Amino acid sequence: MGRGTGIGGVILVIWLIIGVIAAGQRGYFDSEDTNCAKTGTILVTIVAGPLNYLGVNPKINCDLPEPSK
């Protein structure tokens, strides 16, 4: 456990911060309407991090079954 672990952790934190900034710039945090697809899209955008600035635009679709009546 040398410097590689510390540097990797710093890179990971910076990567995730860039992802949060990208999600904020796309307006994903502005709406109060929350559903599976929106939450998934926000999480994937954060994980994609800097790739968002290279043109990656992740979207998640969730089709949940409706309860029977």
PDB file of C-alpha atoms in Angstrom:
ATOM      1  CA  MET A   1       0.000   0.000   0.000  1.00  0.00           C
ATOM      2  CA  GLY A   2       2.197   2.782  -1.270  1.00  0.00           C
ATOM      3  CA  ARG A   3       1.598   5.957  -3.175  1.00  0.00           C
ATOM      4  CA  GLY A   4      -0.391   4.213  -5.914  1.00  0.00           C
ATOM      5  CA  THR A   5      -3.360   3.734  -3.614  1.00  0.00           C
ATOM      6  CA  GLY A   6      -3.435   7.381  -2.540  1.00  0.00           C
ATOM      7  CA  ILE A   7      -3.072   8.693  -6.083  1.00  0.00           C
ATOM      8  CA  GLY A   8      -5.772   6.309  -7.317  1.00  0.00           C
ATOM      9  CA  GLY A   9      -8.139   7.528  -4.607  1.00  0.00           C
ATOM     10  CA  VAL A  10      -7.512  11.167  -5.491  1.00  0.00           C
ATOM     11  CA  ILE A  11      -8.109  10.433  -9.184  1.00  0.00           C
ATOM     12  CA  LEU A  12     -11.358   8.626  -8.327  1.00  0.00           C
ATOM     13  CA  VAL A  13     -12.620  11.548  -6.216  1.00  0.00           C
ATOM     14  CA  ILE A  14     -11.747  14.062  -8.946  1.00  0.00           C
ATOM     15  CA  TRP A  15     -13.437  11.803 -11.560  1.00  0.00           C
ATOM     16  CA  LEU A  16     -16.664  11.685  -9.508  1.00  0.00           C
ATOM     17  CA  ILE A  17     -16.615  15.441  -8.825  1.00  0.00           C
ATOM     18  CA  ILE A  18     -16.372  16.077 -12.570  1.00  0.00           C
ATOM     19  CA  GLY A  19     -19.335  13.718 -13.049  1.00  0.00           C
ATOM     20  CA  VAL A  20     -21.424  15.626 -10.506  1.00  0.00           C
ATOM     21  CA  ILE A  21     -20.551  18.891 -12.265  1.00  0.00           C
ATOM     22  CA  ALA A  22     -21.588  17.388 -15.627  1.00  0.00           C
ATOM     23  CA  ALA A  23     -24.920  16.191 -14.194  1.00  0.00           C
ATOM     24  CA  GLY A  24     -25.524  19.641 -12.710  1.00  0.00           C
ATOM     25  CA  GLN A  25     -24.753  21.368 -16.008  1.00  0.00           C
ATOM     26  CA  ARG A  26     -27.295  19.142 -17.746  1.00  0.00           C
ATOM     27  CA  GLY A  27     -29.928  20.222 -15.222  1.00  0.00           C
ATOM     28  CA  TYR A  28     -30.489  16.764 -13.744  1.00  0.00           C
ATOM     29  CA  PHE A  29     -30.711  18.135 -10.190  1.00  0.00           C
ATOM     30  CA  ASP A  30     -33.204  20.932 -11.007  1.00  0.00           C
ATOM     31  CA  SER A  31     -36.391  18.876 -11.224  1.00  0.00           C
ATOM     32  CA  GLU A  32     -38.295  17.498  -8.247  1.00  0.00           C
ATOM     33  CA  ASP A  33     -39.760  14.761 -10.478  1.00  0.00           C
ATOM     34  CA  THR A  34     -37.789  11.669  -9.500  1.00  0.00           C
ATOM     35  CA  ASN A  35     -38.206   8.224 -11.001  1.00  0.00           C
ATOM     36  CA  CYS A  36     -36.106   5.174 -11.771  1.00  0.00           C
ATOM     37  CA  ALA A  37     -34.937   6.441 -15.167  1.00  0.00           C
ATOM     38  CA  LYS A  38     -33.942   9.885 -13.893  1.00  0.00           C
ATOM     39  CA  THR A  39     -32.056   8.456 -10.908  1.00  0.00           C
ATOM     40  CA  GLY A  40     -30.278   5.936 -13.124  1.00  0.00           C
ATOM     41  CA  THR A  41     -29.325   8.612 -15.643  1.00  0.00           C
ATOM     42  CA  ILE A  42     -27.896  10.829 -12.888  1.00  0.00           C
ATOM     43  CA  LEU A  43     -25.847   7.963 -11.426  1.00  0.00           C
ATOM     44  CA  VAL A  44     -24.487   6.865 -14.813  1.00  0.00           C
ATOM     45  CA  THR A  45     -23.623  10.472 -15.698  1.00  0.00           C
ATOM     46  CA  ILE A  46     -21.690  10.833 -12.436  1.00  0.00           C
ATOM     47  CA  VAL A  47     -19.850   7.535 -12.952  1.00  0.00           C
ATOM     48  CA  ALA A  48     -19.039   8.427 -16.587  1.00  0.00           C
ATOM     49  CA  GLY A  49     -17.345  11.561 -15.212  1.00  0.00           C
ATOM     50  CA  PRO A  50     -15.036  13.269 -17.697  1.00  0.00           C
ATOM     51  CA  LEU A  51     -16.306  11.083 -20.548  1.00  0.00           C
ATOM     52  CA  ASN A  52     -19.369  13.361 -20.558  1.00  0.00           C
ATOM     53  CA  TYR A  53     -17.179  16.120 -21.964  1.00  0.00           C
ATOM     54  CA  LEU A  54     -16.041  13.826 -24.785  1.00  0.00           C
ATOM     55  CA  GLY A  55     -19.618  13.420 -26.017  1.00  0.00           C
ATOM     56  CA  VAL A  56     -20.861  10.497 -23.925  1.00  0.00           C
ATOM     57  CA  ASN A  57     -24.491  11.119 -22.962  1.00  0.00           C
ATOM     58  CA  PRO A  58     -25.700   8.152 -20.906  1.00  0.00           C
ATOM     59  CA  LYS A  59     -29.449   7.619 -20.484  1.00  0.00           C
ATOM     60  CA  ILE A  60     -31.258   4.914 -18.535  1.00  0.00           C
ATOM     61  CA  ASN A  61     -34.758   3.634 -19.289  1.00  0.00           C
ATOM     62  CA  CYS A  62     -36.741   1.807 -16.629  1.00  0.00           C
ATOM     63  CA  ASP A  63     -39.935  -0.024 -17.463  1.00  0.00           C
ATOM     64  CA  LEU A  64     -41.341  -1.223 -14.172  1.00  0.00           C
ATOM     65  CA  PRO A  65     -44.353  -3.542 -14.184  1.00  0.00           C
ATOM     66  CA  GLU A  66     -47.649  -2.006 -13.161  1.00  0.00           C
ATOM     67  CA  PRO A  67     -49.504  -3.581 -10.230  1.00  0.00           C
ATOM     68  CA  SER A  68     -52.585  -5.605 -11.114  1.00  0.00           C
ATOM     69  CA  LYS A  69     -55.969  -4.090 -10.336  1.00  0.00           C
TER      70      LYS A  69
END
